[in-house]
Short mmCIF file of C-alpha atoms in Angstrom, two decimals:
data_model
loop_
_atom_site.label_atom_id
_atom_site.label_comp_id
_atom_site.label_asym_id
_atom_site.label_seq_id
_atom_site.Cartn_x
_atom_site.Cartn_y
_atom_site.Cartn_z
CA UNK A 1 10.95 35.04 -21.55
CA UNK A 2 12.19 32.03 -23.50
CA UNK A 3 10.66 28.59 -22.85
CA UNK A 4 11.73 25.11 -23.83
CA UNK A 5 8.93 23.19 -25.53
CA UNK A 6 9.35 19.82 -27.25
CA UNK A 7 12.94 20.33 -28.34
CA UNK A 8 12.80 24.03 -29.14
CA UNK A 9 13.70 27.21 -27.29
CA UNK A 10 10.94 29.66 -28.17
CA UNK A 11 9.53 32.97 -26.94
CA UNK A 12 6.70 32.63 -24.43
CA UNK A 13 4.37 34.39 -26.89
CA UNK A 14 4.84 31.60 -29.46
CA UNK A 15 4.46 28.70 -27.03
CA UNK A 16 1.19 26.78 -27.01
CA UNK A 17 -0.18 23.37 -26.15
CA UNK A 18 -2.36 21.20 -28.37
CA UNK A 19 -6.07 21.19 -27.51
CA UNK A 20 -5.70 17.40 -27.57
CA UNK A 21 -2.84 17.26 -25.06
CA UNK A 22 -3.69 14.66 -22.44
CA UNK A 23 -2.22 16.87 -19.74
CA UNK A 24 -4.94 19.39 -20.57
CA UNK A 25 -7.72 16.85 -21.12
CA UNK A 26 -7.14 14.37 -18.28
CA UNK A 27 -4.29 15.62 -16.06
CA UNK A 28 -2.25 12.81 -17.63
CA UNK A 29 1.22 14.11 -16.82
CA UNK A 30 3.85 14.96 -14.24
CA UNK A 31 5.84 17.98 -13.17
CA UNK A 32 8.75 19.05 -11.01
CA UNK A 33 9.63 22.44 -9.57
CA UNK A 34 13.32 23.21 -9.13
CA UNK A 35 14.80 26.24 -7.41
CA UNK A 36 17.37 28.24 -9.38
CA UNK A 37 19.95 29.70 -6.99
CA UNK A 38 22.75 31.99 -8.14
CA UNK A 39 22.09 30.98 -11.72
CA UNK A 40 22.27 27.22 -11.04
CA UNK A 41 19.53 24.61 -10.53
CA UNK A 42 19.56 23.25 -6.95
CA UNK A 43 19.14 19.47 -6.57
CA UNK A 44 18.20 19.10 -10.25
CA UNK A 45 19.39 15.49 -10.35
CA UNK A 46 17.17 14.55 -7.38
CA UNK A 47 14.15 16.17 -9.05
CA UNK A 48 14.90 14.45 -12.36
CA UNK A 49 15.25 11.10 -10.60
CA UNK A 50 11.84 11.56 -8.98
CA UNK A 51 10.36 12.54 -12.37
CA UNK A 52 11.92 9.50 -14.01
CA UNK A 53 10.67 7.03 -11.42
CA UNK A 54 7.17 8.58 -11.50
CA UNK A 55 7.17 8.43 -15.31
CA UNK A 56 8.09 4.75 -15.13
CA UNK A 57 5.26 4.11 -12.63
CA UNK A 58 2.76 5.85 -14.94
CA UNK A 59 4.21 4.19 -18.08
CA UNK A 60 4.96 7.66 -19.40
CA UNK A 61 7.86 7.95 -21.84
CA UNK A 62 10.60 10.34 -20.67
CA UNK A 63 13.43 9.90 -23.15
CA UNK A 64 14.82 13.38 -22.58
CA UNK A 65 15.99 12.86 -18.99
CA UNK A 66 19.69 12.70 -19.84
CA UNK A 67 19.67 15.90 -21.88
CA UNK A 68 17.61 17.82 -19.29
CA UNK A 69 20.57 19.31 -17.38
CA UNK A 70 21.92 20.88 -20.58
CA UNK A 71 18.42 22.05 -21.58
CA UNK A 72 18.14 23.77 -18.18
CA UNK A 73 21.60 25.34 -18.57
CA UNK A 74 20.73 26.77 -21.97
CA UNK A 75 17.34 28.01 -20.76
CA UNK A 76 19.03 29.85 -17.88
CA UNK A 77 21.52 31.41 -20.31
CA UNK A 78 18.77 32.52 -22.70
CA UNK A 79 16.89 34.17 -19.86
CA UNK A 80 19.94 35.38 -17.93
CA UNK A 81 18.29 34.33 -14.66
CA UNK A 82 19.97 34.23 -11.25
CA UNK A 83 17.09 33.38 -8.90
CA UNK A 84 13.83 31.83 -9.97
CA UNK A 85 11.76 28.64 -10.05
CA UNK A 86 11.96 26.22 -12.92
CA UNK A 87 8.99 24.01 -13.73
CA UNK A 88 9.45 20.90 -15.86
CA UNK A 89 6.14 19.54 -17.17
CA UNK A 90 5.95 16.15 -18.89
CA UNK A 91 2.62 14.94 -20.27
CA UNK A 92 1.60 11.96 -22.38
CA UNK A 93 1.15 14.39 -25.26
CA UNK A 94 -1.73 14.64 -27.71
CA UNK A 95 -4.08 11.71 -27.93
CA UNK A 96 -7.50 10.59 -29.03
CA UNK A 97 -10.56 11.32 -26.87
CA UNK A 98 -11.01 8.77 -24.10
CA UNK A 99 -9.06 7.68 -21.04
CA UNK A 100 -7.02 5.03 -22.84
CA UNK A 101 -3.41 6.21 -23.21
CA UNK A 102 -2.97 3.87 -26.21
CA UNK A 103 -1.30 5.52 -29.21
CA UNK A 104 -0.96 8.87 -27.44
CA UNK A 105 2.14 10.98 -27.89
CA UNK A 106 4.79 11.97 -28.49
CA UNK A 107 5.06 13.25 -24.91
CA UNK A 108 4.99 16.99 -24.31
CA UNK A 109 7.99 18.43 -22.45
CA UNK A 110 7.77 22.02 -21.28
CA UNK A 111 10.43 23.77 -19.21
CA UNK A 112 9.63 27.29 -18.04
CA UNK A 113 10.93 29.78 -15.49
CA UNK A 114 8.68 31.41 -12.91
CA UNK A 115 9.40 34.22 -10.45
CA UNK A 116 10.65 33.33 -6.99
CA UNK A 117 8.68 35.07 -4.22
CA UNK A 118 10.37 38.04 -2.53
CA UNK A 119 12.22 37.46 0.75
CA UNK A 120 12.88 33.88 -0.30
CA UNK A 121 16.02 33.84 1.88
CA UNK A 122 14.23 34.85 5.08
CA UNK A 123 12.54 32.31 7.36
CA UNK A 124 8.82 32.56 6.53
CA UNK A 125 6.17 32.34 9.24
CA UNK A 126 3.05 30.69 7.93
CA UNK A 127 -0.49 30.45 9.15
CA UNK A 128 -2.08 27.09 8.35
CA UNK A 129 -5.60 25.80 8.23
CA UNK A 130 -6.73 22.21 8.45
CA UNK A 131 -8.32 21.34 5.09
CA UNK A 132 -11.65 19.55 5.12
CA UNK A 133 -10.31 17.62 2.09
CA UNK A 134 -8.44 14.43 2.89
CA UNK A 135 -5.10 13.35 1.41
CA UNK A 136 -6.89 10.64 -0.57
CA UNK A 137 -4.97 10.86 -3.87
CA UNK A 138 -3.73 7.31 -4.59
CA UNK A 139 -0.95 8.92 -6.68
CA UNK A 140 -0.05 11.60 -4.13
CA UNK A 141 3.51 10.26 -4.04
CA UNK A 142 3.94 11.62 -7.58
CA UNK A 143 3.78 15.24 -8.71
CA UNK A 144 1.09 14.54 -11.28
CA UNK A 145 -0.90 17.02 -13.35
CA UNK A 146 -4.10 15.67 -11.66
CA UNK A 147 -3.85 17.93 -8.62
CA UNK A 148 -7.35 19.37 -8.33
CA UNK A 149 -7.47 18.09 -4.73
CA UNK A 150 -4.53 20.32 -3.78
CA UNK A 151 -5.98 23.26 -5.75
CA UNK A 152 -9.22 23.02 -3.76
CA UNK A 153 -7.42 22.56 -0.42
CA UNK A 154 -5.26 25.60 -1.21
CA UNK A 155 -8.38 27.60 -2.15
CA UNK A 156 -9.69 26.88 1.37
CA UNK A 157 -6.50 28.43 2.80
CA UNK A 158 -6.92 31.45 0.49
CA UNK A 159 -10.48 31.98 1.68
CA UNK A 160 -9.36 31.81 5.32
CA UNK A 161 -6.54 34.30 4.69
CA UNK A 162 -4.02 31.56 5.56
CA UNK A 163 -0.79 30.63 3.77
CA UNK A 164 -1.39 26.93 3.25
CA UNK A 165 -3.72 24.05 4.08
CA UNK A 166 -2.76 20.91 6.00
CA UNK A 167 -4.31 17.66 4.79
CA UNK A 168 -4.90 14.58 6.90
CA UNK A 169 -4.94 11.00 5.71
CA UNK A 170 -8.34 9.29 5.58
CA UNK A 171 -7.56 7.83 9.05
CA UNK A 172 -7.10 11.33 10.49
CA UNK A 173 -3.31 11.25 10.76
CA UNK A 174 -1.06 14.03 9.43
CA UNK A 175 -0.17 13.81 5.73
CA UNK A 176 1.24 17.02 4.16
CA UNK A 177 0.27 20.57 3.18
CA UNK A 178 -0.50 21.46 -0.44
CA UNK A 179 3.08 22.73 -0.93
CA UNK A 180 5.16 21.12 1.80
CA UNK A 181 6.04 18.14 3.94
CA UNK A 182 5.39 18.73 7.62
CA UNK A 183 7.81 18.27 10.54
CA UNK A 184 7.56 18.98 14.25
CA UNK A 185 10.01 18.95 17.12
CA UNK A 186 9.12 16.75 20.07
CA UNK A 187 11.44 15.90 22.98
CA UNK A 188 14.28 17.38 20.96
CA UNK A 189 13.68 15.05 18.00
CA UNK A 190 12.68 16.19 14.52
CA UNK A 191 9.56 14.20 13.62
CA UNK A 192 7.71 13.79 10.30
CA UNK A 193 4.98 11.41 9.11
CA UNK A 194 6.22 8.25 7.40
CA UNK A 195 5.83 8.30 3.61
CA UNK A 196 2.59 6.83 2.24
CA UNK A 197 1.20 6.64 -1.33
CA UNK A 198 -0.63 9.92 -0.54
CA UNK A 199 2.45 11.94 0.52
CA UNK A 200 5.01 13.49 -1.80
CA UNK A 201 8.51 12.26 -0.93
CA UNK A 202 9.89 15.80 -0.97
CA UNK A 203 13.43 16.44 -2.13
CA UNK A 204 13.70 19.08 0.61
CA UNK A 205 12.18 16.64 3.15
CA UNK A 206 15.13 14.31 2.55
CA UNK A 207 17.65 17.18 2.53
CA UNK A 208 16.38 18.39 5.91
CA UNK A 209 16.42 14.86 7.38
CA UNK A 210 20.06 14.49 6.31
CA UNK A 211 20.91 17.95 7.60
CA UNK A 212 19.36 17.27 11.02
CA UNK A 213 21.33 14.03 11.35
CA UNK A 214 24.51 15.95 10.47
CA UNK A 215 23.60 18.37 13.29
CA UNK A 216 23.12 15.46 15.71
CA UNK A 217 19.38 16.13 15.94
CA UNK A 218 17.53 12.80 16.20
CA UNK A 219 15.03 12.26 13.37
CA UNK A 220 11.93 10.07 13.70
CA UNK A 221 9.12 9.12 11.33
CA UNK A 222 5.95 9.19 13.43
CA UNK A 223 2.25 8.80 12.75
CA UNK A 224 0.60 11.76 14.48
CA UNK A 225 -2.51 13.89 14.63
CA UNK A 226 -3.08 17.67 14.69
CA UNK A 227 -3.17 17.48 18.52
CA UNK A 228 0.50 16.45 18.44
CA UNK A 229 1.37 19.69 16.64
CA UNK A 230 -0.06 21.77 19.50
CA UNK A 231 2.02 19.75 21.95
CA UNK A 232 5.20 20.15 19.87
CA UNK A 233 8.12 22.50 20.54
CA UNK A 234 7.93 23.73 16.94
CA UNK A 235 6.21 22.95 13.61
CA UNK A 236 8.15 23.22 10.34
CA UNK A 237 7.32 22.86 6.67
CA UNK A 238 9.81 21.83 3.99
CA UNK A 239 9.51 22.61 0.28
CA UNK A 240 11.50 23.62 -2.77
CA UNK A 241 10.70 27.33 -2.87
CA UNK A 242 11.52 28.46 0.68
CA UNK A 243 13.40 25.40 1.94
CA UNK A 244 12.24 25.52 5.57
CA UNK A 245 9.18 27.45 6.79
CA UNK A 246 8.06 28.01 10.38
CA UNK A 247 4.36 27.33 11.05
CA UNK A 248 2.99 29.76 13.63
CA UNK A 249 -0.71 28.93 13.77
CA UNK A 250 -3.05 26.11 12.82
CA UNK A 251 -6.69 27.17 12.43
CA UNK A 252 -5.77 30.47 14.14
CA UNK A 253 -4.49 28.66 17.23
CA UNK A 254 -0.78 29.29 17.93
CA UNK A 255 1.78 26.50 17.80
CA UNK A 256 5.08 26.93 19.64
CA UNK A 257 8.24 28.24 18.00
CA UNK A 258 11.76 27.11 18.78
CA UNK A 259 15.21 28.54 18.01
CA UNK A 260 15.95 25.08 16.55
CA UNK A 261 13.79 26.05 13.56
CA UNK A 262 15.99 29.10 12.92
CA UNK A 263 19.09 26.95 13.30
CA UNK A 264 17.81 24.40 10.79
CA UNK A 265 16.80 27.18 8.39
CA UNK A 266 20.29 28.75 8.64
CA UNK A 267 21.89 25.37 8.07
CA UNK A 268 19.63 24.73 5.07
CA UNK A 269 20.39 28.14 3.54
CA UNK A 270 24.10 27.42 3.95
CA UNK A 271 23.72 24.37 1.66
CA UNK A 272 22.53 26.57 -1.23
CA UNK A 273 25.17 27.62 -3.78
CA UNK A 274 26.26 31.26 -3.75
CA UNK B 1 -12.59 20.51 -38.38
CA UNK B 2 -13.76 23.71 -36.72
CA UNK B 3 -13.51 24.08 -32.93
CA UNK B 4 -14.99 26.58 -30.53
CA UNK B 5 -12.36 28.10 -28.26
CA UNK B 6 -12.96 31.04 -25.92
CA UNK B 7 -15.62 32.75 -28.02
CA UNK B 8 -14.25 31.97 -31.47
CA UNK B 9 -14.93 29.32 -34.09
CA UNK B 10 -11.51 28.44 -35.48
CA UNK B 11 -9.86 25.72 -37.55
CA UNK B 12 -8.35 22.91 -35.49
CA UNK B 13 -4.90 23.81 -36.88
CA UNK B 14 -5.08 27.27 -35.31
CA UNK B 15 -6.39 26.15 -31.91
CA UNK B 16 -3.95 26.06 -29.00
CA UNK B 17 -3.94 26.25 -25.24
CA UNK B 18 -1.71 28.51 -23.13
CA UNK B 19 1.28 26.81 -21.52
CA UNK B 20 -0.01 28.43 -18.30
CA UNK B 21 -3.53 27.00 -18.54
CA UNK B 22 -4.41 25.47 -15.18
CA UNK B 23 -6.17 22.59 -16.93
CA UNK B 24 -2.79 21.64 -18.39
CA UNK B 25 -0.73 22.42 -15.25
CA UNK B 26 -2.95 21.01 -12.48
CA UNK B 27 -6.00 19.29 -14.01
CA UNK B 28 -7.96 22.29 -12.72
CA UNK B 29 -11.02 21.96 -14.94
CA UNK B 30 -14.11 20.02 -15.93
CA UNK B 31 -15.50 18.41 -19.04
CA UNK B 32 -18.63 16.83 -20.47
CA UNK B 33 -19.08 14.45 -23.37
CA UNK B 34 -22.35 14.72 -25.30
CA UNK B 35 -23.52 12.41 -28.05
CA UNK B 36 -24.56 14.02 -31.31
CA UNK B 37 -27.38 12.01 -32.89
CA UNK B 38 -28.87 12.84 -36.29
CA UNK B 39 -27.19 16.24 -36.16
CA UNK B 40 -28.58 17.15 -32.70
CA UNK B 41 -27.02 17.00 -29.23
CA UNK B 42 -28.70 14.37 -27.04
CA UNK B 43 -29.45 15.39 -23.42
CA UNK B 44 -27.34 18.55 -23.78
CA UNK B 45 -29.28 20.34 -21.06
CA UNK B 46 -28.64 17.53 -18.56
CA UNK B 47 -24.91 17.59 -19.35
CA UNK B 48 -24.79 21.38 -19.04
CA UNK B 49 -26.62 21.21 -15.70
CA UNK B 50 -24.05 18.73 -14.40
CA UNK B 51 -21.24 20.96 -15.67
CA UNK B 52 -22.79 24.00 -14.01
CA UNK B 53 -23.26 22.35 -10.63
CA UNK B 54 -19.72 20.90 -10.74
CA UNK B 55 -18.34 24.34 -11.69
CA UNK B 56 -20.17 25.86 -8.71
CA UNK B 57 -18.72 23.18 -6.39
CA UNK B 58 -15.20 23.91 -7.66
CA UNK B 59 -15.76 27.70 -7.60
CA UNK B 60 -15.06 27.69 -11.32
CA UNK B 61 -16.66 30.48 -13.34
CA UNK B 62 -18.95 29.23 -16.15
CA UNK B 63 -20.65 32.31 -17.50
CA UNK B 64 -21.23 30.81 -20.95
CA UNK B 65 -23.74 28.14 -19.90
CA UNK B 66 -26.76 29.91 -21.37
CA UNK B 67 -25.16 30.45 -24.77
CA UNK B 68 -23.78 26.91 -24.97
CA UNK B 69 -26.76 25.38 -26.85
CA UNK B 70 -26.37 27.95 -29.63
CA UNK B 71 -22.58 27.48 -29.66
CA UNK B 72 -23.15 23.75 -30.11
CA UNK B 73 -25.69 24.37 -32.90
CA UNK B 74 -23.29 26.60 -34.81
CA UNK B 75 -20.41 24.18 -34.31
CA UNK B 76 -22.50 21.34 -35.74
CA UNK B 77 -23.43 23.53 -38.73
CA UNK B 78 -19.80 24.51 -39.37
CA UNK B 79 -18.74 20.87 -39.32
CA UNK B 80 -21.86 19.46 -40.97
CA UNK B 81 -21.88 16.55 -38.53
CA UNK B 82 -24.66 14.01 -38.10
CA UNK B 83 -23.18 11.52 -35.63
CA UNK B 84 -20.27 12.24 -33.35
CA UNK B 85 -19.22 13.02 -29.80
CA UNK B 86 -18.95 16.55 -28.53
CA UNK B 87 -16.57 17.36 -25.70
CA UNK B 88 -16.98 20.57 -23.71
CA UNK B 89 -13.90 21.42 -21.65
CA UNK B 90 -13.96 24.20 -19.07
CA UNK B 91 -10.78 25.06 -17.15
CA UNK B 92 -9.85 27.82 -14.73
CA UNK B 93 -7.76 29.29 -17.55
CA UNK B 94 -4.21 30.65 -17.38
CA UNK B 95 -2.78 31.39 -13.96
CA UNK B 96 0.41 31.91 -12.02
CA UNK B 97 2.51 28.94 -10.92
CA UNK B 98 1.22 27.36 -7.71
CA UNK B 99 -1.93 25.56 -6.62
CA UNK B 100 -3.77 28.70 -5.54
CA UNK B 101 -6.54 29.51 -8.03
CA UNK B 102 -6.43 33.17 -6.96
CA UNK B 103 -6.37 35.63 -9.88
CA UNK B 104 -6.47 32.84 -12.47
CA UNK B 105 -8.54 33.20 -15.62
CA UNK B 106 -10.44 34.04 -17.64
CA UNK B 107 -11.67 30.42 -17.87
CA UNK B 108 -10.88 28.42 -20.99
CA UNK B 109 -13.87 26.99 -22.84
CA UNK B 110 -13.19 24.51 -25.60
CA UNK B 111 -15.88 22.68 -27.57
CA UNK B 112 -14.70 20.07 -30.04
CA UNK B 113 -16.17 17.19 -32.02
CA UNK B 114 -14.70 13.70 -31.90
CA UNK B 115 -15.52 10.62 -33.96
CA UNK B 116 -18.16 8.22 -32.68
CA UNK B 117 -16.98 4.57 -32.69
CA UNK B 118 -18.33 2.36 -35.46
CA UNK B 119 -21.35 0.16 -34.72
CA UNK B 120 -22.50 2.64 -32.09
CA UNK B 121 -26.10 1.56 -32.60
CA UNK B 122 -25.44 -2.13 -31.97
CA UNK B 123 -25.42 -3.61 -28.45
CA UNK B 124 -21.73 -3.93 -27.52
CA UNK B 125 -20.42 -6.91 -25.59
CA UNK B 126 -17.58 -5.91 -23.34
CA UNK B 127 -14.92 -7.81 -21.46
CA UNK B 128 -14.07 -6.20 -18.13
CA UNK B 129 -11.21 -6.49 -15.72
CA UNK B 130 -11.21 -5.58 -12.05
CA UNK B 131 -8.78 -2.69 -11.65
CA UNK B 132 -6.26 -2.86 -8.82
CA UNK B 133 -6.83 0.90 -8.46
CA UNK B 134 -9.62 1.91 -6.09
CA UNK B 135 -12.33 4.50 -6.80
CA UNK B 136 -10.70 6.86 -4.29
CA UNK B 137 -11.13 10.18 -6.12
CA UNK B 138 -12.88 12.51 -3.65
CA UNK B 139 -14.18 14.45 -6.68
CA UNK B 140 -15.23 11.39 -8.67
CA UNK B 141 -18.79 12.73 -8.78
CA UNK B 142 -17.51 15.45 -11.13
CA UNK B 143 -16.03 15.00 -14.61
CA UNK B 144 -12.84 16.85 -13.70
CA UNK B 145 -9.67 17.21 -15.75
CA UNK B 146 -7.78 15.43 -12.89
CA UNK B 147 -8.55 11.92 -14.13
CA UNK B 148 -5.16 10.21 -14.04
CA UNK B 149 -6.72 7.49 -11.84
CA UNK B 150 -9.12 6.53 -14.64
CA UNK B 151 -6.35 6.76 -17.25
CA UNK B 152 -4.25 4.27 -15.28
CA UNK B 153 -7.22 1.96 -14.61
CA UNK B 154 -8.07 2.02 -18.31
CA UNK B 155 -4.43 1.28 -19.19
CA UNK B 156 -4.75 -1.89 -17.08
CA UNK B 157 -7.71 -2.92 -19.23
CA UNK B 158 -5.73 -2.17 -22.39
CA UNK B 159 -2.83 -4.34 -21.23
CA UNK B 160 -5.23 -7.21 -20.46
CA UNK B 161 -6.89 -6.89 -23.88
CA UNK B 162 -10.16 -5.95 -22.14
CA UNK B 163 -12.62 -3.20 -23.03
CA UNK B 164 -12.85 -1.45 -19.68
CA UNK B 165 -11.82 -1.67 -16.03
CA UNK B 166 -14.18 -1.91 -13.06
CA UNK B 167 -13.18 0.04 -9.96
CA UNK B 168 -14.23 -0.80 -6.42
CA UNK B 169 -14.66 1.66 -3.56
CA UNK B 170 -12.02 1.57 -0.84
CA UNK B 171 -14.36 -0.73 1.15
CA UNK B 172 -14.43 -3.27 -1.71
CA UNK B 173 -17.94 -2.50 -2.97
CA UNK B 174 -18.74 -1.82 -6.63
CA UNK B 175 -18.21 1.76 -7.82
CA UNK B 176 -18.06 2.25 -11.62
CA UNK B 177 -15.93 1.51 -14.67
CA UNK B 178 -13.67 4.16 -16.21
CA UNK B 179 -16.36 5.02 -18.77
CA UNK B 180 -19.64 3.77 -17.36
CA UNK B 181 -21.98 3.26 -14.46
CA UNK B 182 -22.62 -0.39 -13.70
CA UNK B 183 -25.97 -2.18 -13.36
CA UNK B 184 -26.94 -5.80 -12.86
CA UNK B 185 -30.20 -7.70 -12.94
CA UNK B 186 -31.04 -9.68 -9.83
CA UNK B 187 -34.43 -11.33 -9.12
CA UNK B 188 -35.86 -9.39 -12.05
CA UNK B 189 -34.80 -6.03 -10.60
CA UNK B 190 -32.33 -3.65 -12.21
CA UNK B 191 -29.72 -2.86 -9.56
CA UNK B 192 -26.94 -0.26 -9.43
CA UNK B 193 -24.66 1.03 -6.66
CA UNK B 194 -25.96 4.10 -4.78
CA UNK B 195 -24.20 7.32 -5.76
CA UNK B 196 -21.17 8.28 -3.64
CA UNK B 197 -18.65 11.13 -3.96
CA UNK B 198 -16.49 8.70 -5.97
CA UNK B 199 -19.09 7.77 -8.60
CA UNK B 200 -20.11 9.87 -11.57
CA UNK B 201 -23.88 10.47 -11.53
CA UNK B 202 -24.20 9.50 -15.18
CA UNK B 203 -26.76 11.18 -17.39
CA UNK B 204 -27.33 7.79 -19.05
CA UNK B 205 -27.53 6.11 -15.61
CA UNK B 206 -30.55 8.30 -14.81
CA UNK B 207 -32.06 7.86 -18.29
CA UNK B 208 -31.89 4.07 -17.94
CA UNK B 209 -33.36 4.14 -14.43
CA UNK B 210 -36.31 6.18 -15.75
CA UNK B 211 -36.65 3.91 -18.75
CA UNK B 212 -36.71 0.75 -16.62
CA UNK B 213 -39.42 2.22 -14.40
CA UNK B 214 -41.45 3.06 -17.52
CA UNK B 215 -41.07 -0.60 -18.54
CA UNK B 216 -42.27 -1.75 -15.09
CA UNK B 217 -38.84 -3.16 -14.24
CA UNK B 218 -38.15 -2.58 -10.53
CA UNK B 219 -35.00 -0.50 -9.93
CA UNK B 220 -32.92 -0.73 -6.75
CA UNK B 221 -29.78 1.01 -5.54
CA UNK B 222 -27.71 -1.69 -3.82
CA UNK B 223 -24.26 -1.88 -2.31
CA UNK B 224 -22.67 -4.98 -3.83
CA UNK B 225 -19.40 -6.75 -4.53
CA UNK B 226 -17.95 -8.41 -7.64
CA UNK B 227 -19.33 -11.75 -6.36
CA UNK B 228 -22.84 -10.33 -6.82
CA UNK B 229 -22.11 -9.76 -10.53
CA UNK B 230 -21.36 -13.47 -11.03
CA UNK B 231 -24.65 -14.32 -9.33
CA UNK B 232 -26.61 -11.83 -11.44
CA UNK B 233 -28.87 -12.58 -14.41
CA UNK B 234 -27.04 -9.91 -16.45
CA UNK B 235 -24.48 -7.13 -16.07
CA UNK B 236 -24.94 -3.83 -17.94
CA UNK B 237 -22.93 -0.65 -18.33
CA UNK B 238 -24.42 2.75 -19.10
CA UNK B 239 -22.58 5.65 -20.71
CA UNK B 240 -22.95 8.47 -23.22
CA UNK B 241 -21.25 6.91 -26.22
CA UNK B 242 -23.02 3.56 -26.54
CA UNK B 243 -25.94 4.10 -24.17
CA UNK B 244 -26.23 0.54 -22.83
CA UNK B 245 -23.45 -2.07 -23.06
CA UNK B 246 -23.65 -5.75 -22.13
CA UNK B 247 -20.77 -7.02 -19.96
CA UNK B 248 -19.88 -10.61 -20.88
CA UNK B 249 -16.84 -11.38 -18.74
CA UNK B 250 -15.11 -10.03 -15.65
CA UNK B 251 -11.44 -11.02 -15.34
CA UNK B 252 -12.07 -13.57 -18.11
CA UNK B 253 -14.82 -15.29 -16.11
CA UNK B 254 -18.23 -15.20 -17.87
CA UNK B 255 -21.17 -13.34 -16.38
CA UNK B 256 -24.69 -14.30 -17.45
CA UNK B 257 -26.55 -12.55 -20.25
CA UNK B 258 -30.29 -11.89 -20.33
CA UNK B 259 -32.72 -10.87 -23.10
CA UNK B 260 -33.72 -8.05 -20.72
CA UNK B 261 -30.44 -6.33 -21.61
CA UNK B 262 -31.39 -6.39 -25.30
CA UNK B 263 -34.86 -5.11 -24.44
CA UNK B 264 -33.42 -2.22 -22.42
CA UNK B 265 -30.93 -1.43 -25.20
CA UNK B 266 -33.71 -1.37 -27.80
CA UNK B 267 -35.82 0.86 -25.56
CA UNK B 268 -32.85 3.20 -25.00
CA UNK B 269 -32.08 3.40 -28.72
CA UNK B 270 -35.73 4.28 -29.34
CA UNK B 271 -35.31 7.40 -27.14
CA UNK B 272 -32.62 8.79 -29.48
CA UNK B 273 -33.76 11.32 -32.09
CA UNK B 274 -33.80 10.18 -35.70
#
């Protein structure tokens, strides 16, 4: 496996991060995960735009944005990969001890490929739990490297034998799962919580909203609670890896399934390059 | 400089972290900062106890706790250090992509020395700003590696030319600064906010509370707002590096100073080994 690290393409075995990297010390960084389909990155520009706007919000230098598509192309050639996941990590780089980001850098840029789960083209059926942790991250709208909250929520799902954990906002309304935005179908409309500073504005979330509109399915942003999921015709998750996922239980209690989920999944899969 | 990394004492130039370390990828780790005074770690046991209880809360393996005092001793000998700051970093170690901590590890343990600021024995006078970021970290009671919130609050202080930033809880009451617990003197009593899940239970906070009681100064935990600081006889910060710090302004508006702060600082300095 060849990685891209700070301007160089190097073997995985030679790649290493400084013990003073602020990503390691303070979670002072950002990342993006991009699906590689048929040897091409899917929605790379959208992911890079989100990374760039997050970097600007965090005052994190990201000078390499323009060259990133060609870096990704070369990395895919080096590794001769058809289907995988690409993670771009951008941190503030090495710095002095202490929270102040003053004089840190240059930024660390790491681009690495990771295996795509098997059956990634088949509609997954996931069991969810409700996390006891709240979606309280004030920077949850960014894919930061300070994601211990999501690690601990996901660990709760692992312990329960579930696939993912659903987090609520502090006011008890639906936020997101650790990996996905959440949707549900109600009165024939595709509903999803409005974006807040604690929700990731998912690239796939937007793709699915556009897709539904193209299919003449009404789309609505609605503040809701877990009770609304049990009353819904279907519950869906959207994310980079699987695109659309069907939720089948929440805390071991079934939620309904609809053929509309399969139709949306088919339509989403048809947008992927071949 | 010699560091301790995963069982080995190695030169700084040879030390490196895996690109798959979960501390780097997700902020999935913890740290402690310990002051080295006259060649000895100060309150090491208290810091290790906090690290151990945080590791247990995060389900993070920390098997090396018992050997840590001797690791620190040897590290100090290797580097022949009299006064410095020691940072212990413990992460979940390398893992697969994704938030799930399943099968990650072994944990990464890094112990490194950092310079102590000059004039560390003199009572510092700090200018504070009120951060626009709230103390919303649900794991703020732990020194985690997911501290982007404090990085961004501290960057606000940097931009304002201030020394540190004060964060309020979501309900507008005083929480802590990015580096310190906050105290104020009111009607002769030393007051500090009660601990919450968003406040670090500082080792120095507890030392100063004990010290004040020994000096027959009443100590009270009180929920308060920034307005209470302007009405106070003095405002103090407590932290590992400087012990006790005197706050002199908040958002460029002076707060009062009291000889009691100097008395407490002298008493604290007298507890340090020589």
